[in-house]
Amino acid sequence: MSEHANELCVLVVGHFLGELSSVSILSIAHTPKDEENPFNAPLVHQRLFGNRQNDANCAQHVLQALFLSGRLNFSALIRQTLFTPRQLEHSLAVLIQENLVLWYTSAEDGSTSYEPNHNACYLLVRAGKYLSYVEDRFQEPAVELLMHMIAHGHSSVGALVQAHRSSHSAPTHKSALSNGLKSKEVNGRHVDDTQLAHALHDSLADLLGTGLLGLAHESDFRPFADNRIEAEMLAPHRDGLSLKMKQAEALLYEEGIADRLHEWKHGTEAQQAELSDLKGSKKRKISSFSEAVKKRPRLSTESNITDGNRLREDVILRINHDKFSILDRNKKLVNLAEASIGTVTSQVYAAALRMLEDQLELKRRTLFSDDVNAVDDGPLPRELPQFSTSDLSTEITFSADSNLKGVCFPSPADLADSLGHADDQEIDLTAYDHRKKRRKKMVKPDTDDDSDHVKVDGFASPDEDESTDDIGDGNVSNVESDPEDQIASEDYHPSQPNPRKRRISHSSDPPKPLPNPLTQHLLLLAHHPYQFLHHLPATLSADEAWSVDIHALSKHLLIHSLTRTVTAKFGPLAARLVRILQQKGKVDEKTLTTLSLMNQKTMRKLLSELSSEGFIELQEVPKDTQRAPMKTMFFWFFDEERCRKRVLDVTYKTMCRLLQRITVERAKVKDTVEKSERVDVRGREDEFLGAGEKEALGGWRAREERLLGELGRLDDLVAVLRDF
């Protein structure tokens, strides 16, 4: 990781822990692995620590030491931080609870080492986006559950139920009562504990069914390298085999390790089946269909994580950050389709991506890593996630009838009205021909004499004298050009028929009917230069289908974001040069001048600016061993990976400065902000705050909103550059 990325993680953790209403400090006592402690983690005893800012500073100090020195044990951390053992235990407990620090206890000597979790530290920036995604899809209990999960890192179902129940119980201060109601009344209606429990478990089923929450495992708190070592110890491996058998055994060995890691991350097959049954039972309750679906018979050896239609209270859950990243990527693809094609077509595309959420992979490179784990040549369209037109139509109809919150599905009328309709006889396609081809011989009779000659607009008739006396000075023709001559069109090869020329069919066969409106929108997405979809026509062995090449689309998003960054910093002409270099590869200056349609002086200035900022590079190719400048060829090229790293590092640095600015601005009105956050003042600022305090508080909140908004926009850029 870069220096700015480490600094950003430390600032984000300090800002997040400082904003919590209370920080849970956990005292640590190392214990051996047993059934009561499934994660083999230190025993925890929750306490409330009064000074939350002091806790944030201590956590920042521990994280900074881990970022600078890498993996450390407990005694080395004491030497690095100069904390007492009790202070260090408290700080590590907070960081482990939030999954910001990973730990591993060696089976050989029993020593425990700690290292920072870079990804979890940074993803605290996206807490607000996570809540907005859940709020758009589900009801209020789901939002409260996710807020609790964000604040605590991971939690058991029983703790979630208790927290949800306590949030709907009697308030601790009489001013917090809603309109003077009793503790069991909210907005004038009685709240039943049974109804709250049902709503809570339904929300848990929704979050687990969509994959936004997952089952926590011991491996979630260990570094990946240690998980790999543990998986290698459990994978079967034999010695004393021949070379050919060793190669086959090596493949099976790697597959076993990959299966073990996948099982730790996503749960066993039995657990996934139970979650599917839980999701199915939730669908059966809300579905309008009355078909009786039998439950799958459960084996006695399967892991039981459910109790009927509910999760057991001892099941521990975590946030699935990968799933939220998939939702974020789908949203950016829909926005790109809306800007490129239209609103209704983008809604169709959003429904298609929603169907394929469970099949789409997240990323080609690991988080905070530059190792690309996918080949350049992607899979064939038939190997990609697919859906049929009928399935998409059913999904749109069912989802529109269900009135899903925050999701807009097009109606059949919108699908038809958003497409252009015109008769062939009403469109003059010759108006789009080249101006030279539109100069037809418009013959007009000569009324002044009785000769057989005629006047011609445009070109001379064959029997006219084409002498140079009729040509004006420097003019090729004295014919007045038509105003439509300014229209330009694309060139086409003479051997091919003109696609813009209207063809009159004398056949008696009826015209081929147009596809249905939904298929036409899908074809628009498939024919776009970005290829949002791949059209798979029907064959003898397969029906018509559509597929999504998510890796190619992620690359388009990356190039689009880099081009926008160049445009904002250097202007559209520089972005034109970057696009040409990205498409053509290595180009010399003369060819680049021709392709970019710029003068050499302007182009050299832009190339120098782009090269100094690291967006493009120059390669020297000498013609001989002397390497003389006159005998050296210079090629400009665009290195996508280097440009991505450069922009990502600059974005990290900008986000650091924004968080530091927020801290400075908050310190200016520290007393007023702390007064407004008191329980007795919150919601009654007009009564307890003076005019000057209210003005200062309003100014601080406006500045904070602008700074946090800019931080969120930069995080969108980081998501494209790093996660997709």
PDB file of N, CA and C in Angstrom, residues 641-685:
ATOM      1  N   GLU A 641      -2.634   0.806 -16.675  1.00  0.00           N
ATOM      2  CA  GLU A 641      -2.382   0.382 -15.299  1.00  0.00           C
ATOM      3  C   GLU A 641      -1.602   1.448 -14.528  1.00  0.00           C
ATOM      4  N   ARG A 642      -0.601   2.032 -15.160  1.00  0.00           N
ATOM      5  CA  ARG A 642       0.181   3.069 -14.487  1.00  0.00           C
ATOM      6  C   ARG A 642      -0.671   4.303 -14.230  1.00  0.00           C
ATOM      7  N   CYS A 643      -1.510   4.659 -15.193  1.00  0.00           N
ATOM      8  CA  CYS A 643      -2.401   5.805 -15.012  1.00  0.00           C
ATOM      9  C   CYS A 643      -3.398   5.541 -13.892  1.00  0.00           C
ATOM     10  N   ARG A 644      -3.901   4.331 -13.810  1.00  0.00           N
ATOM     11  CA  ARG A 644      -4.842   3.987 -12.745  1.00  0.00           C
ATOM     12  C   ARG A 644      -4.193   4.131 -11.374  1.00  0.00           C
ATOM     13  N   LYS A 645      -2.976   3.614 -11.225  1.00  0.00           N
ATOM     14  CA  LYS A 645      -2.283   3.737  -9.938  1.00  0.00           C
ATOM     15  C   LYS A 645      -2.023   5.190  -9.584  1.00  0.00           C
ATOM     16  N   ARG A 646      -1.648   5.978 -10.575  1.00  0.00           N
ATOM     17  CA  ARG A 646      -1.353   7.387 -10.331  1.00  0.00           C
ATOM     18  C   ARG A 646      -2.596   8.141  -9.863  1.00  0.00           C
ATOM     19  N   VAL A 647      -3.707   7.965 -10.569  1.00  0.00           N
ATOM     20  CA  VAL A 647      -4.946   8.655 -10.191  1.00  0.00           C
ATOM     21  C   VAL A 647      -5.443   8.152  -8.845  1.00  0.00           C
ATOM     22  N   LEU A 648      -5.296   6.858  -8.580  1.00  0.00           N
ATOM     23  CA  LEU A 648      -5.750   6.309  -7.301  1.00  0.00           C
ATOM     24  C   LEU A 648      -4.964   6.894  -6.140  1.00  0.00           C
ATOM     25  N   ASP A 649      -3.656   7.025  -6.288  1.00  0.00           N
ATOM     26  CA  ASP A 649      -2.840   7.584  -5.215  1.00  0.00           C
ATOM     27  C   ASP A 649      -3.176   9.051  -4.977  1.00  0.00           C
ATOM     28  N   VAL A 650      -3.382   9.799  -6.047  1.00  0.00           N
ATOM     29  CA  VAL A 650      -3.761  11.212  -5.896  1.00  0.00           C
ATOM     30  C   VAL A 650      -5.131  11.330  -5.227  1.00  0.00           C
ATOM     31  N   THR A 651      -6.047  10.417  -5.549  1.00  0.00           N
ATOM     32  CA  THR A 651      -7.371  10.442  -4.927  1.00  0.00           C
ATOM     33  C   THR A 651      -7.273  10.145  -3.443  1.00  0.00           C
ATOM     34  N   TYR A 652      -6.443   9.182  -3.060  1.00  0.00           N
ATOM     35  CA  TYR A 652      -6.222   8.919  -1.634  1.00  0.00           C
ATOM     36  C   TYR A 652      -5.705  10.166  -0.920  1.00  0.00           C
ATOM     37  N   LYS A 653      -4.772  10.844  -1.533  1.00  0.00           N
ATOM     38  CA  LYS A 653      -4.201  12.041  -0.920  1.00  0.00           C
ATOM     39  C   LYS A 653      -5.255  13.129  -0.753  1.00  0.00           C
ATOM     40  N   THR A 654      -6.117  13.299  -1.766  1.00  0.00           N
ATOM     41  CA  THR A 654      -7.173  14.307  -1.677  1.00  0.00           C
ATOM     42  C   THR A 654      -8.163  13.970  -0.576  1.00  0.00           C
ATOM     43  N   MET A 655      -8.508  12.691  -0.433  1.00  0.00           N
ATOM     44  CA  MET A 655      -9.431  12.294   0.624  1.00  0.00           C
ATOM     45  C   MET A 655      -8.818  12.521   2.004  1.00  0.00           C
ATOM     46  N   CYS A 656      -7.516  12.319   2.131  1.00  0.00           N
ATOM     47  CA  CYS A 656      -6.845  12.618   3.407  1.00  0.00           C
ATOM     48  C   CYS A 656      -6.978  14.097   3.758  1.00  0.00           C
ATOM     49  N   ARG A 657      -6.759  14.952   2.772  1.00  0.00           N
ATOM     50  CA  ARG A 657      -6.843  16.392   3.034  1.00  0.00           C
ATOM     51  C   ARG A 657      -8.266  16.811   3.384  1.00  0.00           C
ATOM     52  N   LEU A 658      -9.252  16.173   2.794  1.00  0.00           N
ATOM     53  CA  LEU A 658     -10.641  16.496   3.127  1.00  0.00           C
ATOM     54  C   LEU A 658     -10.963  16.111   4.566  1.00  0.00           C
ATOM     55  N   LEU A 659     -10.541  14.937   5.002  1.00  0.00           N
ATOM     56  CA  LEU A 659     -10.789  14.529   6.391  1.00  0.00           C
ATOM     57  C   LEU A 659     -10.044  15.429   7.371  1.00  0.00           C
ATOM     58  N   GLN A 660      -8.843  15.825   7.032  1.00  0.00           N
ATOM     59  CA  GLN A 660      -8.111  16.759   7.899  1.00  0.00           C
ATOM     60  C   GLN A 660      -8.802  18.108   7.950  1.00  0.00           C
ATOM     61  N   ARG A 661      -9.351  18.540   6.834  1.00  0.00           N
ATOM     62  CA  ARG A 661     -10.076  19.819   6.816  1.00  0.00           C
ATOM     63  C   ARG A 661     -11.332  19.752   7.669  1.00  0.00           C
ATOM     64  N   ILE A 662     -12.018  18.596   7.642  1.00  0.00           N
ATOM     65  CA  ILE A 662     -13.202  18.434   8.491  1.00  0.00           C
ATOM     66  C   ILE A 662     -12.822  18.552   9.962  1.00  0.00           C
ATOM     67  N   THR A 663     -11.697  17.960  10.341  1.00  0.00           N
ATOM     68  CA  THR A 663     -11.245  18.037  11.733  1.00  0.00           C
ATOM     69  C   THR A 663     -10.935  19.481  12.130  1.00  0.00           C
ATOM     70  N   VAL A 664     -10.297  20.220  11.248  1.00  0.00           N
ATOM     71  CA  VAL A 664      -9.958  21.616  11.543  1.00  0.00           C
ATOM     72  C   VAL A 664     -11.214  22.468  11.671  1.00  0.00           C
ATOM     73  N   GLU A 665     -12.147  22.294  10.740  1.00  0.00           N
ATOM     74  CA  GLU A 665     -13.376  23.087  10.787  1.00  0.00           C
ATOM     75  C   GLU A 665     -14.209  22.751  12.019  1.00  0.00           C
ATOM     76  N   ARG A 666     -14.204  21.490  12.420  1.00  0.00           N
ATOM     77  CA  ARG A 666     -14.964  21.105  13.605  1.00  0.00           C
ATOM     78  C   ARG A 666     -14.339  21.689  14.870  1.00  0.00           C
ATOM     79  N   ALA A 667     -13.014  21.768  14.900  1.00  0.00           N
ATOM     80  CA  ALA A 667     -12.344  22.314  16.091  1.00  0.00           C
ATOM     81  C   ALA A 667     -12.684  23.786  16.301  1.00  0.00           C
ATOM     82  N   LYS A 668     -13.023  24.503  15.228  1.00  0.00           N
ATOM     83  CA  LYS A 668     -13.350  25.929  15.369  1.00  0.00           C
ATOM     84  C   LYS A 668     -14.651  26.139  16.143  1.00  0.00           C
ATOM     85  N   VAL A 669     -15.583  25.191  16.024  1.00  0.00           N
ATOM     86  CA  VAL A 669     -16.880  25.321  16.709  1.00  0.00           C
ATOM     87  C   VAL A 669     -17.089  24.116  17.631  1.00  0.00           C
ATOM     88  N   LYS A 670     -16.012  23.678  18.261  1.00  0.00           N
ATOM     89  CA  LYS A 670     -16.071  22.467  19.069  1.00  0.00           C
ATOM     90  C   LYS A 670     -17.077  22.586  20.206  1.00  0.00           C
ATOM     91  N   ASP A 671     -17.061  23.686  20.935  1.00  0.00           N
ATOM     92  CA  ASP A 671     -17.961  23.835  22.079  1.00  0.00           C
ATOM     93  C   ASP A 671     -19.422  23.839  21.647  1.00  0.00           C
ATOM     94  N   THR A 672     -19.719  24.540  20.564  1.00  0.00           N
ATOM     95  CA  THR A 672     -21.104  24.596  20.088  1.00  0.00           C
ATOM     96  C   THR A 672     -21.583  23.242  19.600  1.00  0.00           C
ATOM     97  N   VAL A 673     -20.725  22.516  18.908  1.00  0.00           N
ATOM     98  CA  VAL A 673     -21.114  21.197  18.401  1.00  0.00           C
ATOM     99  C   VAL A 673     -21.349  20.227  19.548  1.00  0.00           C
ATOM    100  N   GLU A 674     -20.467  20.234  20.532  1.00  0.00           N
ATOM    101  CA  GLU A 674     -20.650  19.331  21.671  1.00  0.00           C
ATOM    102  C   GLU A 674     -21.909  19.674  22.454  1.00  0.00           C
ATOM    103  N   LYS A 675     -22.229  20.959  22.545  1.00  0.00           N
ATOM    104  CA  LYS A 675     -23.457  21.352  23.241  1.00  0.00           C
ATOM    105  C   LYS A 675     -24.691  20.886  22.468  1.00  0.00           C
ATOM    106  N   SER A 676     -24.648  20.986  21.160  1.00  0.00           N
ATOM    107  CA  SER A 676     -25.813  20.576  20.364  1.00  0.00           C
ATOM    108  C   SER A 676     -26.003  19.071  20.364  1.00  0.00           C
ATOM    109  N   GLU A 677     -24.948  18.299  20.662  1.00  0.00           N
ATOM    110  CA  GLU A 677     -25.053  16.845  20.669  1.00  0.00           C
ATOM    111  C   GLU A 677     -25.480  16.283  22.010  1.00  0.00           C
ATOM    112  N   ARG A 678     -25.693  17.135  23.005  1.00  0.00           N
ATOM    113  CA  ARG A 678     -26.184  16.654  24.293  1.00  0.00           C
ATOM    114  C   ARG A 678     -27.594  16.111  24.155  1.00  0.00           C
ATOM    115  N   VAL A 679     -27.942  15.134  24.985  1.00  0.00           N
ATOM    116  CA  VAL A 679     -29.243  14.482  24.876  1.00  0.00           C
ATOM    117  C   VAL A 679     -30.373  15.460  25.161  1.00  0.00           C
ATOM    118  N   ASP A 680     -30.187  16.355  26.116  1.00  0.00           N
ATOM    119  CA  ASP A 680     -31.261  17.280  26.460  1.00  0.00           C
ATOM    120  C   ASP A 680     -31.383  18.426  25.471  1.00  0.00           C
ATOM    121  N   VAL A 681     -30.368  18.639  24.626  1.00  0.00           N
ATOM    122  CA  VAL A 681     -30.405  19.739  23.659  1.00  0.00           C
ATOM    123  C   VAL A 681     -30.802  19.244  22.276  1.00  0.00           C
ATOM    124  N   ARG A 682     -30.530  18.005  21.983  1.00  0.00           N
ATOM    125  CA  ARG A 682     -30.792  17.478  20.649  1.00  0.00           C
ATOM    126  C   ARG A 682     -32.280  17.557  20.325  1.00  0.00           C
ATOM    127  N   GLY A 683     -32.604  18.225  19.233  1.00  0.00           N
ATOM    128  CA  GLY A 683     -33.985  18.433  18.824  1.00  0.00           C
ATOM    129  C   GLY A 683     -34.613  19.674  19.413  1.00  0.00           C
ATOM    130  N   ARG A 684     -33.924  20.359  20.333  1.00  0.00           N
ATOM    131  CA  ARG A 684     -34.452  21.581  20.977  1.00  0.00           C
ATOM    132  C   ARG A 684     -33.399  22.679  20.920  1.00  0.00           C
ATOM    133  N   GLU A 685     -32.748  22.790  19.739  1.00  0.00           N
ATOM    134  CA  GLU A 685     -31.679  23.772  19.595  1.00  0.00           C
ATOM    135  C   GLU A 685     -32.179  25.203  19.723  1.00  0.00           C
TER     136      GLU A 685
END
